[in-house]
Amino acid sequence: LARALACRPRLLLLDELTTGLNPAESIEAIGLIRKIRDQGTTVLLIEHVLRVITGVSDRVVVLDKGEKIADGAPAEVLTSPRVIESYLGRPAAS
């Protein structure tokens, strides 16, 4: 990450940045991503940890098997029935 930032990119692509980090380190990473974004760098983040996504994202795009199934504000996208079903599965039949 430091090497990439040294080049002063306009667009920074991050893939699973918080993998292997403990909760405290993840919170620190969220703060760092926000700071990078607030200084004018566009950040495209691939992430599965919802706390990270909601902590830094202005817009979320969700893919399922390569197909875009949702796109919009985090609160809207993460409550989408299709997103919930895709990532959590269908509720068991009673």
Short mmCIF file of C-alpha atoms in Angstrom, two decimals:
data_model
loop_
_atom_site.label_atom_id
_atom_site.label_comp_id
_atom_site.label_asym_id
_atom_site.label_seq_id
_atom_site.Cartn_x
_atom_site.Cartn_y
_atom_site.Cartn_z
CA LEU A 1 0.00 0.00 0.00
CA ALA A 2 2.80 2.42 0.88
CA ARG A 3 4.53 1.72 -2.43
CA ALA A 4 1.34 2.37 -4.37
CA LEU A 5 0.68 5.62 -2.49
CA ALA A 6 4.24 6.82 -3.15
CA CYS A 7 3.27 7.15 -6.84
CA ARG A 8 0.41 9.53 -5.89
CA PRO A 9 -2.25 7.61 -7.83
CA ARG A 10 -5.59 9.13 -8.81
CA LEU A 11 -7.15 5.65 -8.60
CA LEU A 12 -6.16 3.03 -6.05
CA LEU A 13 -7.35 -0.57 -6.44
CA LEU A 14 -7.42 -2.57 -3.19
CA ASP A 15 -8.26 -6.28 -3.06
CA GLU A 16 -9.18 -7.71 0.35
CA LEU A 17 -6.92 -5.24 2.17
CA THR A 18 -8.14 -6.34 5.61
CA THR A 19 -7.62 -10.09 5.13
CA GLY A 20 -5.69 -11.41 8.10
CA LEU A 21 -6.12 -8.27 10.18
CA ASN A 22 -7.60 -8.40 13.66
CA PRO A 23 -10.60 -6.14 14.47
CA ALA A 24 -8.43 -3.29 15.81
CA GLU A 25 -6.21 -3.38 12.73
CA SER A 26 -9.28 -3.43 10.47
CA ILE A 27 -10.61 -0.28 12.16
CA GLU A 28 -7.23 1.35 11.59
CA ALA A 29 -7.30 0.28 7.92
CA ILE A 30 -10.78 1.79 7.51
CA GLY A 31 -9.44 5.10 8.85
CA LEU A 32 -6.50 4.95 6.45
CA ILE A 33 -8.75 4.23 3.45
CA ARG A 34 -10.99 7.15 4.43
CA LYS A 35 -7.99 9.46 4.71
CA ILE A 36 -6.74 8.38 1.26
CA ARG A 37 -10.21 8.95 -0.20
CA ASP A 38 -10.63 12.31 1.52
CA GLN A 39 -7.33 13.51 0.05
CA GLY A 40 -8.76 13.06 -3.44
CA THR A 41 -7.75 9.55 -4.47
CA THR A 42 -10.53 7.37 -5.87
CA VAL A 43 -10.49 3.99 -4.10
CA LEU A 44 -11.92 0.86 -5.69
CA LEU A 45 -12.11 -1.73 -2.93
CA ILE A 46 -12.86 -5.42 -3.31
CA GLU A 47 -13.91 -6.66 0.12
CA HIS A 48 -16.18 -9.22 1.80
CA VAL A 49 -16.11 -7.78 5.32
CA LEU A 50 -19.30 -5.72 5.66
CA ARG A 51 -17.91 -3.55 8.46
CA VAL A 52 -15.14 -2.42 6.11
CA ILE A 53 -17.50 -1.86 3.18
CA THR A 54 -19.96 0.22 5.18
CA GLY A 55 -17.12 2.08 6.91
CA VAL A 56 -15.61 3.54 3.74
CA SER A 57 -18.00 3.21 0.80
CA ASP A 58 -20.07 5.91 -0.84
CA ARG A 59 -21.28 3.41 -3.43
CA VAL A 60 -21.37 -0.41 -3.44
CA VAL A 61 -21.58 -2.77 -6.39
CA VAL A 62 -22.36 -6.43 -5.63
CA LEU A 63 -21.51 -9.25 -8.02
CA ASP A 64 -22.79 -12.81 -7.91
CA LYS A 65 -21.04 -15.27 -10.24
CA GLY A 66 -19.82 -12.35 -12.34
CA GLU A 67 -23.27 -10.75 -12.69
CA LYS A 68 -24.01 -7.35 -11.15
CA ILE A 69 -26.97 -7.85 -8.82
CA ALA A 70 -26.96 -4.52 -6.96
CA ASP A 71 -25.51 -1.03 -7.22
CA GLY A 72 -26.08 1.99 -5.00
CA ALA A 73 -25.69 3.39 -1.51
CA PRO A 74 -24.40 0.86 1.07
CA ALA A 75 -27.57 0.91 3.21
CA GLU A 76 -29.74 0.30 0.16
CA VAL A 77 -27.60 -2.41 -1.38
CA LEU A 78 -26.90 -4.35 1.81
CA THR A 79 -30.62 -4.64 2.57
CA SER A 80 -31.49 -5.85 -0.93
CA PRO A 81 -33.29 -9.21 -0.79
CA ARG A 82 -31.29 -10.44 -3.78
CA VAL A 83 -27.97 -9.56 -2.12
CA ILE A 84 -29.02 -11.17 1.16
CA GLU A 85 -30.17 -14.34 -0.59
CA SER A 86 -27.05 -14.50 -2.73
CA TYR A 87 -24.62 -14.14 0.16
CA LEU A 88 -26.52 -15.69 3.06
CA GLY A 89 -28.76 -18.19 1.28
CA ARG A 90 -32.49 -18.68 1.44
CA PRO A 91 -34.20 -19.10 4.80
CA ALA A 92 -35.03 -22.71 5.62
CA ALA A 93 -38.62 -23.70 4.86
CA SER A 94 -40.80 -24.16 7.94
#
